[in-house]
PDB file of C-alpha atoms in Angstrom:
ATOM      1  CA  MET A   1       0.000   0.000   0.000  1.00 70.00           C
ATOM      2  CA  THR A   2       2.865   2.348   0.818  1.00 87.00           C
ATOM      3  CA  LEU A   3       4.456   1.751  -2.577  1.00 91.00           C
ATOM      4  CA  ALA A   4       1.196   2.660  -4.322  1.00 92.00           C
ATOM      5  CA  ALA A   5       0.949   5.792  -2.160  1.00 92.00           C
ATOM      6  CA  GLN A   6       4.527   6.762  -2.997  1.00 93.00           C
ATOM      7  CA  ILE A   7       3.898   6.303  -6.713  1.00 95.00           C
ATOM      8  CA  LEU A   8       0.726   8.405  -6.563  1.00 95.00           C
ATOM      9  CA  VAL A   9       2.306  11.205  -4.500  1.00 95.00           C
ATOM     10  CA  PHE A  10       5.426  11.452  -6.645  1.00 95.00           C
ATOM     11  CA  ALA A  11       3.307  11.326  -9.813  1.00 96.00           C
ATOM     12  CA  GLY A  12       1.359  14.287  -8.415  1.00 95.00           C
ATOM     13  CA  VAL A  13       4.568  16.134  -7.556  1.00 96.00           C
ATOM     14  CA  PHE A  14       5.854  15.454 -11.085  1.00 96.00           C
ATOM     15  CA  VAL A  15       2.655  16.894 -12.604  1.00 96.00           C
ATOM     16  CA  VAL A  16       2.960  20.044 -10.463  1.00 95.00           C
ATOM     17  CA  LEU A  17       6.629  20.496 -11.368  1.00 95.00           C
ATOM     18  CA  ALA A  18       5.892  19.948 -15.072  1.00 95.00           C
ATOM     19  CA  SER A  19       3.171  22.602 -14.790  1.00 94.00           C
ATOM     20  CA  ALA A  20       5.726  24.926 -13.202  1.00 94.00           C
ATOM     21  CA  VAL A  21       8.039  24.473 -16.183  1.00 94.00           C
ATOM     22  CA  GLY A  22       5.142  25.192 -18.547  1.00 93.00           C
ATOM     23  CA  LEU A  23       4.188  28.285 -16.556  1.00 92.00           C
ATOM     24  CA  VAL A  24       7.669  29.728 -16.902  1.00 92.00           C
ATOM     25  CA  ARG A  25       7.941  28.908 -20.602  1.00 92.00           C
ATOM     26  CA  ALA A  26       4.503  30.282 -21.571  1.00 89.00           C
ATOM     27  CA  LYS A  27       4.664  33.497 -23.582  1.00 87.00           C
ATOM     28  CA  ASN A  28       1.555  35.291 -22.313  1.00 88.00           C
ATOM     29  CA  LEU A  29      -0.956  35.135 -19.480  1.00 90.00           C
ATOM     30  CA  LEU A  30      -3.760  33.348 -21.325  1.00 90.00           C
ATOM     31  CA  THR A  31      -1.380  30.540 -22.352  1.00 91.00           C
ATOM     32  CA  ARG A  32       0.072  30.500 -18.848  1.00 91.00           C
ATOM     33  CA  LEU A  33      -3.355  29.967 -17.295  1.00 91.00           C
ATOM     34  CA  HIS A  34      -3.675  26.668 -19.179  1.00 91.00           C
ATOM     35  CA  PHE A  35      -0.688  25.291 -17.282  1.00 92.00           C
ATOM     36  CA  LEU A  36      -2.315  25.982 -13.919  1.00 91.00           C
ATOM     37  CA  SER A  37      -5.055  23.434 -14.601  1.00 91.00           C
ATOM     38  CA  PRO A  38      -2.994  20.202 -14.511  1.00 92.00           C
ATOM     39  CA  ALA A  39      -1.489  21.168 -11.159  1.00 92.00           C
ATOM     40  CA  THR A  40      -4.866  21.574  -9.477  1.00 93.00           C
ATOM     41  CA  THR A  41      -7.093  19.088 -11.286  1.00 94.00           C
ATOM     42  CA  LEU A  42      -4.574  16.249 -11.743  1.00 94.00           C
ATOM     43  CA  GLY A  43      -1.549  16.813  -9.492  1.00 94.00           C
ATOM     44  CA  ALA A  44      -3.477  17.701  -6.338  1.00 94.00           C
ATOM     45  CA  PRO A  45      -5.927  14.743  -6.528  1.00 95.00           C
ATOM     46  CA  LEU A  46      -3.019  12.355  -7.171  1.00 95.00           C
ATOM     47  CA  ILE A  47      -1.235  13.595  -4.046  1.00 96.00           C
ATOM     48  CA  GLY A  48      -4.502  13.526  -2.076  1.00 95.00           C
ATOM     49  CA  VAL A  49      -5.344   9.945  -3.039  1.00 95.00           C
ATOM     50  CA  GLY A  50      -1.779   8.905  -2.198  1.00 95.00           C
ATOM     51  CA  LEU A  51      -2.070  10.422   1.279  1.00 94.00           C
ATOM     52  CA  VAL A  52      -5.476   8.794   1.806  1.00 94.00           C
ATOM     53  CA  LEU A  53      -3.869   5.429   1.006  1.00 94.00           C
ATOM     54  CA  VAL A  54      -1.289   6.112   3.729  1.00 92.00           C
ATOM     55  CA  ASN A  55      -3.912   7.093   6.315  1.00 89.00           C
ATOM     56  CA  GLY A  56      -6.623   4.545   5.598  1.00 87.00           C
ATOM     57  CA  VAL A  57     -10.279   5.255   6.322  1.00 87.00           C
ATOM     58  CA  GLN A  58     -10.470   7.944   9.009  1.00 88.00           C
ATOM     59  CA  LEU A  59     -11.547  11.542   9.561  1.00 88.00           C
ATOM     60  CA  GLY A  60      -8.219  12.993   8.398  1.00 88.00           C
ATOM     61  CA  SER A  61      -8.616  11.264   5.045  1.00 92.00           C
ATOM     62  CA  GLY A  62     -11.950  13.023   4.607  1.00 94.00           C
ATOM     63  CA  ALA A  63     -10.279  16.368   5.253  1.00 94.00           C
ATOM     64  CA  ILE A  64      -7.540  15.578   2.729  1.00 94.00           C
ATOM     65  CA  LEU A  65     -10.110  14.617   0.105  1.00 95.00           C
ATOM     66  CA  ALA A  66     -12.155  17.745   0.880  1.00 95.00           C
ATOM     67  CA  THR A  67      -9.028  19.881   0.429  1.00 95.00           C
ATOM     68  CA  VAL A  68      -8.065  18.468  -2.973  1.00 94.00           C
ATOM     69  CA  VAL A  69     -11.668  18.518  -4.212  1.00 95.00           C
ATOM     70  CA  LEU A  70     -12.008  22.164  -3.141  1.00 95.00           C
ATOM     71  CA  LEU A  71      -8.734  22.939  -4.891  1.00 94.00           C
ATOM     72  CA  ALA A  72      -9.887  21.219  -8.079  1.00 94.00           C
ATOM     73  CA  VAL A  73     -13.274  22.994  -8.015  1.00 94.00           C
ATOM     74  CA  THR A  74     -12.171  26.523  -7.079  1.00 94.00           C
ATOM     75  CA  SER A  75      -9.100  26.778  -9.290  1.00 93.00           C
ATOM     76  CA  PRO A  76     -10.959  26.827 -12.656  1.00 92.00           C
ATOM     77  CA  ILE A  77     -13.152  29.630 -11.269  1.00 93.00           C
ATOM     78  CA  LEU A  78     -10.062  31.696 -10.470  1.00 92.00           C
ATOM     79  CA  GLN A  79      -8.520  30.969 -13.852  1.00 92.00           C
ATOM     80  CA  SER A  80     -11.731  31.995 -15.569  1.00 91.00           C
ATOM     81  CA  ALA A  81     -11.866  35.251 -13.582  1.00 90.00           C
ATOM     82  CA  THR A  82      -8.229  36.008 -14.392  1.00 91.00           C
ATOM     83  CA  ALA A  83      -8.681  35.205 -18.074  1.00 90.00           C
ATOM     84  CA  ARG A  84     -11.738  37.440 -18.228  1.00 89.00           C
ATOM     85  CA  LEU A  85      -9.749  40.244 -16.611  1.00 88.00           C
ATOM     86  CA  GLU A  86      -6.954  39.875 -19.146  1.00 88.00           C
ATOM     87  CA  ALA A  87      -9.408  39.725 -22.066  1.00 87.00           C
ATOM     88  CA  ARG A  88     -11.080  42.906 -20.815  1.00 85.00           C
ATOM     89  CA  ARG A  89      -7.692  44.615 -20.515  1.00 84.00           C
ATOM     90  CA  ARG A  90      -6.964  43.698 -24.131  1.00 83.00           C
ATOM     91  CA  GLY A  91     -10.383  44.971 -25.197  1.00 82.00           C
ATOM     92  CA  GLU A  92     -11.455  41.573 -26.509  1.00 78.00           C
ATOM     93  CA  ILE A  93     -14.689  41.350 -24.506  1.00 76.00           C
ATOM     94  CA  ASP A  94     -18.028  42.621 -25.731  1.00 73.00           C
ATOM     95  CA  GLU A  95     -19.324  44.522 -22.695  1.00 69.00           C
ATOM     96  CA  ASP A  96     -22.916  44.206 -23.914  1.00 70.00           C
ATOM     97  CA  LEU A  97     -22.874  40.438 -23.522  1.00 67.00           C
ATOM     98  CA  PRO A  98     -24.095  39.049 -20.198  1.00 66.00           C
ATOM     99  CA  ALA A  99     -21.360  37.998 -17.761  1.00 58.00           C
TER     100      ALA A  99
ATOM    101  CA  MET B   1      14.419  11.977   5.461  1.00 69.00           C
ATOM    102  CA  THR B   2      11.028  10.420   4.826  1.00 90.00           C
ATOM    103  CA  TRP B   3       9.611  10.156   1.317  1.00 92.00           C
ATOM    104  CA  LEU B   4       6.832  12.597   2.326  1.00 92.00           C
ATOM    105  CA  PHE B   5       9.418  15.214   3.302  1.00 93.00           C
ATOM    106  CA  LEU B   6      11.267  14.601   0.037  1.00 94.00           C
ATOM    107  CA  ALA B   7       8.056  15.185  -1.942  1.00 94.00           C
ATOM    108  CA  ALA B   8       7.366  18.375   0.048  1.00 94.00           C
ATOM    109  CA  LEU B   9      10.923  19.559  -0.540  1.00 95.00           C
ATOM    110  CA  LEU B  10      10.603  18.993  -4.303  1.00 94.00           C
ATOM    111  CA  LEU B  11       7.347  20.945  -4.338  1.00 94.00           C
ATOM    112  CA  MET B  12       8.823  23.810  -2.331  1.00 93.00           C
ATOM    113  CA  ALA B  13      11.972  24.078  -4.439  1.00 93.00           C
ATOM    114  CA  GLY B  14      10.378  23.682  -7.860  1.00 92.00           C
ATOM    115  CA  GLY B  15       6.880  25.000  -7.263  1.00 92.00           C
ATOM    116  CA  LEU B  16       7.264  27.858  -4.819  1.00 92.00           C
ATOM    117  CA  GLY B  17      10.371  29.156  -6.560  1.00 92.00           C
ATOM    118  CA  THR B  18       8.496  29.302  -9.860  1.00 92.00           C
ATOM    119  CA  ALA B  19       5.473  30.904  -8.223  1.00 92.00           C
ATOM    120  CA  LEU B  20       7.605  33.625  -6.643  1.00 93.00           C
ATOM    121  CA  TRP B  21       9.326  34.228  -9.977  1.00 92.00           C
ATOM    122  CA  LEU B  22       5.958  34.609 -11.744  1.00 91.00           C
ATOM    123  CA  ALA B  23       4.495  36.778  -8.993  1.00 91.00           C
ATOM    124  CA  ALA B  24       7.424  39.171  -9.226  1.00 92.00           C
ATOM    125  CA  ARG B  25       7.305  39.846 -12.982  1.00 88.00           C
ATOM    126  CA  GLY B  26       4.941  41.467 -15.462  1.00 84.00           C
ATOM    127  CA  THR B  27       1.762  43.457 -15.012  1.00 88.00           C
ATOM    128  CA  ALA B  28      -0.490  43.191 -11.971  1.00 88.00           C
ATOM    129  CA  ILE B  29      -2.875  40.835 -13.769  1.00 88.00           C
ATOM    130  CA  GLU B  30      -0.023  38.604 -14.937  1.00 88.00           C
ATOM    131  CA  ARG B  31       1.183  38.322 -11.353  1.00 91.00           C
ATOM    132  CA  LEU B  32      -2.173  36.815 -10.382  1.00 91.00           C
ATOM    133  CA  ALA B  33      -1.154  33.576 -12.130  1.00 91.00           C
ATOM    134  CA  GLY B  34       1.902  33.360  -9.890  1.00 92.00           C
ATOM    135  CA  MET B  35      -0.234  33.977  -6.822  1.00 93.00           C
ATOM    136  CA  GLN B  36      -2.665  31.226  -7.789  1.00 93.00           C
ATOM    137  CA  PHE B  37       0.164  28.782  -8.347  1.00 94.00           C
ATOM    138  CA  ALA B  38       1.741  29.756  -5.017  1.00 94.00           C
ATOM    139  CA  GLY B  39      -1.556  29.012  -3.255  1.00 94.00           C
ATOM    140  CA  THR B  40      -1.860  25.593  -4.883  1.00 94.00           C
ATOM    141  CA  VAL B  41       1.738  24.607  -4.149  1.00 96.00           C
ATOM    142  CA  THR B  42       1.507  25.811  -0.535  1.00 95.00           C
ATOM    143  CA  VAL B  43      -1.661  23.784   0.080  1.00 96.00           C
ATOM    144  CA  LEU B  44      -0.068  20.627  -1.346  1.00 96.00           C
ATOM    145  CA  THR B  45       3.180  21.187   0.576  1.00 96.00           C
ATOM    146  CA  LEU B  46       1.244  21.675   3.815  1.00 95.00           C
ATOM    147  CA  LEU B  47      -0.702  18.456   3.170  1.00 94.00           C
ATOM    148  CA  LEU B  48       2.548  16.540   2.812  1.00 95.00           C
ATOM    149  CA  LEU B  49       4.254  18.158   5.812  1.00 95.00           C
ATOM    150  CA  VAL B  50       1.242  17.619   8.092  1.00 94.00           C
ATOM    151  CA  GLN B  51       1.153  13.984   7.009  1.00 92.00           C
ATOM    152  CA  ALA B  52       4.880  13.631   7.695  1.00 92.00           C
ATOM    153  CA  TYR B  53       5.323  15.497  10.980  1.00 91.00           C
ATOM    154  CA  GLY B  54       2.201  17.263  12.198  1.00 82.00           C
ATOM    155  CA  PRO B  55      -0.621  16.178  14.463  1.00 88.00           C
ATOM    156  CA  SER B  56      -3.578  14.915  12.460  1.00 86.00           C
ATOM    157  CA  SER B  57      -5.647  17.889  13.664  1.00 89.00           C
ATOM    158  CA  ALA B  58      -3.326  20.226  11.702  1.00 92.00           C
ATOM    159  CA  ILE B  59      -4.905  18.941   8.486  1.00 92.00           C
ATOM    160  CA  ILE B  60      -7.368  21.817   8.934  1.00 93.00           C
ATOM    161  CA  LEU B  61      -4.578  24.251   7.912  1.00 94.00           C
ATOM    162  CA  PRO B  62      -4.382  23.357   4.189  1.00 94.00           C
ATOM    163  CA  LEU B  63      -8.177  23.070   4.080  1.00 94.00           C
ATOM    164  CA  THR B  64      -8.531  26.595   5.460  1.00 95.00           C
ATOM    165  CA  LEU B  65      -5.815  27.928   3.169  1.00 95.00           C
ATOM    166  CA  THR B  66      -7.645  26.550   0.131  1.00 95.00           C
ATOM    167  CA  VAL B  67     -10.749  28.566   0.987  1.00 95.00           C
ATOM    168  CA  LEU B  68      -8.797  31.695   1.947  1.00 95.00           C
ATOM    169  CA  ALA B  69      -6.609  31.593  -1.174  1.00 93.00           C
ATOM    170  CA  PHE B  70      -9.735  31.288  -3.322  1.00 94.00           C
ATOM    171  CA  ALA B  71     -11.434  34.257  -1.650  1.00 95.00           C
ATOM    172  CA  GLY B  72      -8.240  36.328  -1.621  1.00 93.00           C
ATOM    173  CA  THR B  73      -7.524  35.828  -5.313  1.00 92.00           C
ATOM    174  CA  LEU B  74     -11.131  36.640  -6.197  1.00 92.00           C
ATOM    175  CA  VAL B  75     -10.826  39.904  -4.252  1.00 93.00           C
ATOM    176  CA  PHE B  76      -7.621  40.754  -6.143  1.00 90.00           C
ATOM    177  CA  ALA B  77      -9.323  39.981  -9.466  1.00 88.00           C
ATOM    178  CA  ARG B  78     -12.273  42.175  -8.506  1.00 89.00           C
ATOM    179  CA  LEU B  79     -10.085  45.089  -7.420  1.00 90.00           C
ATOM    180  CA  LEU B  80      -7.874  44.881 -10.505  1.00 86.00           C
ATOM    181  CA  GLY B  81     -10.990  44.816 -12.689  1.00 79.00           C
ATOM    182  CA  THR B  82     -12.229  48.129 -11.323  1.00 74.00           C
ATOM    183  CA  ARG B  83      -8.962  49.991 -11.832  1.00 64.00           C
TER     184      ARG B  83
END
């Protein structure tokens, strides 16, 4: 069980680090925002599931799962808000359209 | 050194360094991406460190940080949008 947990956690860490490389290499903000997604929607759940395997079924595992699920749900909202901000700054948003 | 600490160390070195680099360059809106990444990496690092060394009750820290980072970044986005 520990080996599976180690594989999951280090896979998650690898995804986050690969996202970091992509973030640095991206040319502009809208491209950069794409690289935030794998870290939160793939890397974080991988690490969370790995830690749950270490803990077994208990209250702490629920908190870990709640944390990674919250991270995966809230992050796209933030990316959308940031992208909208950038698009407005560039003048690429039709202000008459509903938000 | 436990494998959990090693994973946390990798995240801190590679993730937080990158986040600080991004948060220190470009326009205010571009820095938001660095702040979001810093929040994500900090939450994951805290999860690993609490699992490695902390009391199990400290697991509330990354959970709280997730909510606070979300609200904080939304406030920044709102304020930058009204400038």
